Amino acid sequence: MNPLNSPLEVGVRALVLLTAQFPEPLDLAELVYLDHVMLHSGELNGPPSLHPTLPAGPGELAMRRHLIEQGLRVLLRAGLADIEVGEDGLLYRASEEGPGFVDLLEAPYVAALRDRAAWAIAAQSSTELDVRAATRAITDRWARDFDSQLPPSGSDHA
């Protein structure tokens, strides 16, 4: 089993974000966006990115949503996160045990995640960022990048 982007690894990333936001909850859209920001912070004038930019484009966000849902299930089963129903849907928060569990993780990657999660949460809070609009801006940028790489219409590149 490949540990990269496994439910366990994505669950740890989600828990790091939930811990950085603790005790306030996050919804799934916020977790998807903040996970992207945390991993690709260098593209957003933040600390150096933890993961390289890949040409996956908008499919990356759809896949990330699915992976985060799987990671959240791991956290919920382990008692490290709680779920609640809010006015706009389901909200997730680190359980009382969540921050203590993250504190036990000593890997350099987790320390880097914690730094970037704190930066991402602070950036989101300081600008009162609209997560859905920001996600749309990411996919719009990918669409522009993709369109710029296509040959001009009417050209013969067969």
Backbone as JSON, one array per atom type, in Angstrom:
{
  "sequence": "MNPLNSPLEVGVRALVLLTAQFPEPLDLAELVYLDHVMLHSGELNGPPSLHPTLPAGPGELAMRRHLIEQGLRVLLRAGLADIEVGEDGLLYRASEEGPGFVDLLEAPYVAALRDRAAWAIAAQSSTELDVRAATRAITDRWARDFDSQLPPSGSDHA",
  "N": [[0.85, -1.19, 0.0], [0.6, 2.16, -0.88], [1.74, 4.81, 0.99], [1.49, 7.52, 0.4], [-0.89, 9.95, 0.08], [-2.73, 8.21, 1.18], [-5.64, 7.12, 3.05], [-4.88, 7.34, 5.76], [-2.63, 9.1, 5.74], [-3.78, 11.41, 4.58], [-5.75, 11.81, 6.44], [-4.18, 12.52, 8.67], [-3.18, 14.95, 7.7], [-5.62, 16.39, 7.53], [-6.31, 16.37, 10.24], [-4.23, 17.9, 11.31], [-4.91, 20.37, 10.19], [-7.47, 20.73, 11.37], [-6.7, 20.84, 14.03], [-5.17, 23.16, 14.02], [-7.18, 24.98, 13.7], [-8.69, 24.57, 15.92], [-10.74, 25.51, 18.7], [-12.65, 25.75, 16.77], [-14.83, 24.66, 14.08], [-14.46, 23.18, 10.74], [-15.78, 23.07, 7.43], [-16.26, 20.63, 4.79], [-15.56, 21.73, 2.27], [-13.88, 23.84, 3.06], [-11.82, 22.37, 4.26], [-10.82, 20.97, 2.02], [-9.88, 23.08, 0.42], [-8.05, 24.35, 2.2], [-6.27, 22.24, 2.62], [-5.12, 22.06, 0.1], [-3.92, 24.61, 0.0], [-2.15, 24.39, 2.16], [-0.36, 22.43, 1.23], [0.6, 23.53, -1.13], [1.68, 26.02, -0.58], [3.75, 27.74, -1.36], [3.04, 28.64, -3.88], [1.25, 30.53, -3.29], [2.37, 32.76, -2.19], [3.37, 32.06, 0.29], [5.05, 30.05, 2.79], [7.65, 27.76, 1.57], [6.4, 25.34, -0.74], [5.14, 22.1, 0.15], [4.52, 19.97, -1.47], [5.1, 19.14, -4.91], [4.06, 21.08, -7.79], [1.63, 19.71, -9.81], [0.52, 18.6, -13.04], [-2.19, 18.01, -12.87], [-4.44, 19.57, -12.57], [-7.87, 20.74, -12.37], [-8.96, 18.26, -11.68], [-7.48, 17.48, -9.53], [-8.52, 18.78, -7.27], [-11.04, 17.57, -7.08], [-10.29, 14.91, -6.6], [-8.91, 15.33, -4.23], [-10.98, 16.05, -2.52], [-12.39, 13.63, -2.27], [-10.37, 12.06, -1.1], [-9.98, 13.41, 1.32], [-12.46, 13.05, 2.53], [-12.26, 10.28, 3.0], [-10.07, 10.31, 4.76], [-11.17, 11.75, 6.89], [-13.07, 9.92, 7.8], [-11.36, 8.0, 8.92], [-10.29, 9.52, 11.03], [-12.62, 10.05, 12.53], [-13.41, 7.45, 13.29], [-11.25, 6.83, 14.9], [-11.62, 8.51, 16.98], [-10.47, 11.01, 16.97], [-11.5, 13.19, 15.77], [-14.52, 15.11, 15.58], [-17.92, 15.28, 14.42], [-20.43, 17.52, 13.4], [-23.7, 18.93, 12.89], [-24.24, 21.78, 11.11], [-25.65, 25.01, 10.24], [-25.21, 25.18, 7.49], [-24.55, 22.64, 6.73], [-22.5, 19.69, 7.22], [-20.01, 19.83, 9.74], [-16.62, 19.68, 10.81], [-14.46, 19.02, 13.51], [-11.49, 19.0, 15.49], [-11.29, 16.52, 17.97], [-11.22, 16.52, 21.58], [-9.0, 14.96, 22.06], [-7.54, 15.19, 19.73], [-5.6, 17.46, 19.27], [-3.6, 16.72, 21.16], [-2.78, 14.27, 20.14], [-1.63, 15.07, 17.69], [0.48, 16.54, 18.71], [2.11, 14.48, 19.59], [3.26, 13.47, 17.31], [6.28, 13.36, 15.71], [7.6, 13.57, 13.29], [9.49, 15.24, 10.74], [8.01, 16.05, 8.5], [5.41, 16.32, 9.53], [5.83, 18.43, 11.28], [6.38, 20.43, 9.41], [3.91, 20.46, 8.11], [2.31, 21.42, 10.23], [3.32, 24.04, 10.54], [2.64, 25.16, 8.05], [-0.13, 24.8, 8.09], [-0.89, 26.47, 10.21], [-0.14, 28.9, 9.04], [-1.88, 28.88, 6.77], [-4.44, 28.89, 7.98], [-4.3, 31.31, 9.39], [-3.97, 33.07, 7.21], [-6.37, 32.68, 5.88], [-8.16, 33.61, 7.83], [-7.32, 36.26, 8.21], [-7.84, 37.53, 5.81], [-10.42, 37.08, 5.47], [-11.29, 35.12, 3.66], [-13.18, 33.87, 0.97], [-13.85, 30.7, 0.65], [-15.0, 29.11, -1.36], [-14.96, 30.84, -3.57], [-12.21, 31.2, -3.79], [-11.39, 28.59, -4.39], [-12.63, 28.32, -6.85], [-11.13, 30.22, -8.24], [-8.67, 28.92, -8.35], [-9.28, 26.72, -10.03], [-10.02, 28.14, -12.3], [-7.56, 29.32, -12.98], [-6.1, 27.0, -13.61], [-7.58, 26.19, -15.85], [-7.05, 28.32, -17.64], [-4.27, 27.99, -17.9], [-4.23, 25.47, -19.11], [-5.63, 26.01, -21.51], [-3.81, 27.79, -22.7], [-1.83, 26.09, -23.49], [-2.8, 24.67, -25.58], [-2.8, 24.05, -29.13], [-3.3, 26.69, -31.55], [-6.65, 27.18, -32.71], [-7.67, 25.7, -35.75], [-5.14, 25.17, -36.6], [-2.87, 22.78, -37.99], [-2.07, 20.16, -36.38], [-1.98, 17.37, -36.42]],
  "CA": [[0.0, 0.0, 0.0], [1.34, 3.41, -0.99], [1.29, 5.7, 2.07], [1.23, 8.86, -0.12], [-2.31, 10.21, -0.14], [-3.57, 7.16, 1.74], [-6.57, 7.7, 4.02], [-4.18, 7.68, 6.99], [-1.83, 10.31, 5.54], [-4.7, 12.53, 4.37], [-6.37, 12.03, 7.74], [-3.23, 13.29, 9.49], [-3.2, 16.33, 7.2], [-6.87, 17.0, 7.97], [-6.23, 16.58, 11.69], [-3.34, 19.06, 11.53], [-5.72, 21.57, 9.91], [-8.51, 20.87, 12.41], [-6.02, 21.24, 15.25], [-4.79, 24.57, 13.87], [-8.43, 25.75, 13.78], [-9.34, 24.17, 17.17], [-11.86, 24.57, 18.75], [-13.64, 26.05, 15.71], [-14.93, 23.6, 13.07], [-14.3, 23.47, 9.32], [-16.59, 22.19, 6.6], [-15.46, 19.85, 3.84], [-15.0, 22.64, 1.26], [-12.76, 24.53, 3.69], [-10.73, 21.41, 4.42], [-10.24, 20.71, 0.7], [-9.12, 24.26, 0.02], [-6.92, 24.56, 3.11], [-5.29, 21.19, 2.36], [-4.4, 22.5, -1.1], [-3.08, 25.76, 0.38], [-1.09, 23.9, 3.04], [0.62, 21.68, 0.45], [1.11, 24.35, -2.24], [1.77, 27.36, 0.01], [4.7, 28.57, -2.11], [2.32, 29.22, -5.02], [0.34, 31.55, -2.76], [3.22, 33.71, -1.46], [3.57, 31.59, 1.65], [6.28, 29.26, 2.95], [7.87, 26.85, 0.45], [5.42, 24.26, -0.9], [5.55, 20.77, 0.6], [4.34, 19.05, -2.6], [5.32, 19.81, -6.19], [2.9, 21.37, -8.62], [1.41, 18.65, -10.79], [-0.37, 19.07, -14.1], [-3.5, 17.34, -12.74], [-5.48, 20.57, -12.75], [-9.08, 20.69, -11.56], [-9.19, 16.91, -11.17], [-6.79, 17.35, -8.25], [-9.44, 19.17, -6.19], [-12.07, 16.54, -6.94], [-9.66, 13.77, -5.95], [-8.6, 15.74, -2.87], [-12.23, 15.99, -1.74], [-12.64, 12.22, -1.99], [-9.35, 11.6, -0.16], [-10.22, 14.03, 2.63], [-13.6, 12.34, 3.11], [-11.74, 9.02, 3.54], [-9.25, 10.64, 5.92], [-12.07, 12.13, 7.99], [-13.64, 8.68, 8.36], [-10.33, 7.43, 9.78], [-10.23, 10.34, 12.24], [-13.85, 9.86, 13.3], [-13.35, 6.1, 13.91], [-10.2, 6.83, 15.92], [-11.99, 9.44, 18.05], [-9.6, 12.2, 16.91], [-12.3, 14.29, 15.22], [-15.96, 15.04, 15.81], [-18.74, 15.82, 13.36], [-21.67, 18.15, 13.88], [-24.53, 19.5, 11.84], [-24.34, 23.23, 11.19], [-26.69, 25.6, 9.39], [-24.91, 24.96, 6.08], [-24.15, 21.26, 6.48], [-21.65, 19.01, 8.2], [-18.79, 20.51, 10.19], [-15.67, 18.78, 11.46], [-13.53, 19.67, 14.44], [-10.64, 18.08, 16.23], [-11.83, 16.17, 19.28], [-10.32, 16.93, 22.67], [-7.77, 14.16, 21.94], [-6.86, 15.49, 18.48], [-4.37, 18.24, 19.41], [-2.6, 15.94, 21.88], [-2.25, 13.27, 19.22], [-0.74, 15.77, 16.75], [1.69, 16.89, 19.47], [2.94, 13.29, 19.71], [3.89, 13.16, 16.02], [7.56, 14.07, 15.69], [8.21, 13.55, 11.95], [9.71, 16.58, 10.17], [6.89, 16.37, 7.59], [4.28, 16.79, 10.34], [6.2, 19.78, 11.76], [6.18, 21.33, 8.27], [2.45, 20.59, 7.95], [1.8, 22.28, 11.3], [3.69, 25.42, 10.21], [1.83, 25.63, 6.92], [-1.53, 24.84, 8.52], [-1.05, 27.72, 10.98], [-0.08, 29.98, 8.06], [-3.09, 28.85, 5.95], [-5.57, 29.31, 8.82], [-4.14, 32.76, 9.63], [-4.22, 33.78, 5.95], [-7.81, 32.6, 5.64], [-8.83, 34.46, 8.81], [-6.96, 37.68, 8.07], [-8.43, 38.11, 4.6], [-11.82, 36.64, 5.42], [-11.31, 34.48, 2.37], [-14.32, 33.08, 0.55], [-13.22, 29.45, 0.23], [-15.54, 28.66, -2.64], [-14.43, 31.73, -4.6], [-10.78, 30.91, -3.92], [-11.29, 27.32, -5.1], [-12.99, 28.63, -8.23], [-9.98, 30.92, -8.83], [-7.66, 27.9, -8.65], [-9.68, 25.98, -11.23], [-9.95, 29.08, -13.44], [-6.15, 29.43, -13.35], [-5.74, 25.77, -14.3], [-8.21, 26.21, -17.18], [-6.27, 29.25, -18.47], [-2.98, 27.34, -18.2], [-4.5, 24.4, -20.06], [-5.97, 26.63, -22.79], [-2.62, 28.4, -23.29], [-0.96, 25.05, -24.01], [-3.43, 24.08, -26.76], [-2.45, 24.72, -30.38], [-4.37, 27.58, -32.0], [-7.68, 26.48, -33.49], [-7.44, 25.78, -37.19], [-3.78, 24.74, -36.95], [-2.82, 21.37, -38.37], [-1.1, 19.46, -35.53], [-2.4, 15.97, -36.33]],
  "C": [[0.89, 1.25, 0.0], [0.85, 4.38, 0.1], [0.98, 7.12, 1.58], [-0.24, 8.99, -0.49], [-3.21, 9.05, 0.28], [-4.56, 7.82, 2.7], [-5.89, 8.1, 5.33], [-3.4, 8.98, 6.83], [-2.73, 11.54, 5.36], [-5.44, 12.84, 5.67], [-5.47, 12.82, 8.67], [-3.21, 14.74, 9.02], [-4.47, 17.05, 7.64], [-6.85, 17.29, 9.46], [-5.32, 17.75, 12.02], [-4.12, 20.35, 11.26], [-6.79, 21.79, 10.99], [-7.9, 21.31, 13.74], [-5.61, 22.7, 15.19], [-6.01, 25.48, 14.02], [-9.13, 25.56, 15.13], [-9.57, 25.35, 18.1], [-12.91, 24.82, 17.67], [-13.65, 24.94, 14.66], [-14.63, 24.13, 11.66], [-15.26, 22.57, 8.55], [-15.69, 21.52, 5.56], [-14.82, 20.74, 2.78], [-13.8, 23.4, 1.82], [-11.57, 23.6, 3.85], [-10.04, 21.11, 3.08], [-9.36, 21.88, 0.29], [-7.88, 24.44, 0.89], [-5.86, 23.47, 2.94], [-4.47, 21.56, 1.13], [-3.43, 23.64, -0.76], [-1.9, 25.3, 1.23], [0.01, 23.2, 2.24], [1.29, 22.5, -0.63], [1.27, 25.8, -1.81], [2.71, 28.29, -0.76], [4.06, 29.25, -3.31], [1.45, 30.39, -4.59], [1.09, 32.54, -1.87], [3.38, 33.34, 0.01], [4.9, 30.87, 1.76], [6.45, 28.31, 1.77], [6.85, 25.7, 0.45], [6.0, 22.93, -0.42], [5.45, 19.75, -0.53], [4.59, 19.82, -3.88], [4.01, 20.1, -6.91], [2.8, 20.27, -9.67], [0.43, 19.15, -11.84], [-1.77, 18.46, -14.02], [-4.66, 18.31, -12.9], [-6.68, 20.37, -11.86], [-9.4, 19.31, -11.01], [-8.55, 16.71, -9.81], [-7.73, 17.72, -7.1], [-10.53, 18.14, -5.98], [-11.51, 15.32, -6.23], [-9.36, 14.1, -4.49], [-9.85, 15.66, -1.99], [-12.51, 14.55, -1.32], [-11.64, 11.7, -0.94], [-9.59, 12.16, 1.24], [-11.43, 13.37, 3.3], [-13.14, 11.01, 3.71], [-10.91, 9.27, 4.8], [-10.09, 11.02, 7.13], [-12.72, 10.9, 8.62], [-12.64, 8.0, 9.29], [-10.28, 8.18, 11.11], [-11.45, 10.13, 13.13], [-13.83, 8.5, 14.01], [-12.33, 6.06, 15.04], [-10.53, 7.76, 17.08], [-11.14, 10.7, 18.08], [-10.32, 13.41, 16.33], [-13.77, 14.03, 15.55], [-16.67, 15.67, 14.63], [-19.99, 16.42, 13.98], [-22.43, 18.7, 12.69], [-24.64, 20.99, 12.1], [-25.45, 23.72, 10.28], [-26.48, 25.27, 7.91], [-24.45, 23.53, 5.77], [-23.27, 20.7, 7.57], [-20.38, 19.8, 8.47], [-17.93, 19.51, 10.94], [-14.78, 19.6, 12.38], [-12.68, 18.6, 15.08], [-11.34, 17.77, 17.55], [-10.86, 16.67, 20.34], [-8.99, 16.18, 22.6], [-6.94, 14.53, 20.72], [-5.58, 16.3, 18.62], [-3.26, 17.49, 20.14], [-1.97, 14.88, 21.0], [-1.27, 13.91, 18.24], [0.56, 16.14, 17.46], [2.65, 15.7, 19.61], [3.71, 12.95, 18.43], [5.13, 14.01, 15.85], [8.21, 14.12, 14.31], [8.39, 14.97, 11.43], [8.58, 17.0, 9.23], [5.71, 16.91, 8.38], [4.58, 18.19, 10.89], [6.0, 20.8, 10.64], [4.69, 21.53, 8.0], [1.87, 21.55, 8.98], [2.1, 23.75, 11.01], [2.8, 25.97, 9.1], [0.34, 25.69, 7.26], [-1.8, 26.12, 9.3], [-1.04, 28.91, 10.03], [-1.38, 30.05, 7.25], [-4.31, 29.34, 6.73], [-5.49, 30.82, 9.08], [-4.43, 33.56, 8.37], [-5.71, 33.79, 5.63], [-8.55, 33.56, 6.56], [-8.56, 35.93, 8.56], [-7.6, 38.32, 6.84], [-9.92, 37.8, 4.49], [-12.12, 36.05, 4.04], [-12.59, 33.71, 2.14], [-13.75, 31.8, -0.06], [-13.73, 29.01, -1.13], [-15.05, 29.53, -3.79], [-12.95, 31.46, -4.84], [-10.57, 29.59, -4.67], [-11.62, 27.52, -6.58], [-11.84, 29.33, -8.94], [-8.87, 29.93, -9.18], [-8.03, 27.16, -9.93], [-9.68, 26.87, -12.46], [-8.51, 29.23, -13.92], [-5.7, 28.19, -14.1], [-6.33, 25.74, -15.71], [-7.45, 27.14, -18.12], [-4.94, 28.63, -18.86], [-3.16, 26.25, -19.25], [-4.79, 24.98, -21.45], [-4.74, 27.22, -23.47], [-1.68, 27.36, -23.88], [-1.55, 24.35, -25.23], [-2.94, 24.78, -28.02], [-3.59, 25.62, -30.81], [-5.38, 26.8, -32.84], [-7.43, 26.72, -34.97], [-6.04, 25.37, -37.58], [-3.8, 23.24, -37.2], [-1.72, 20.67, -37.59], [-1.47, 17.99, -35.38], [-1.26, 15.02, -36.49]]
}
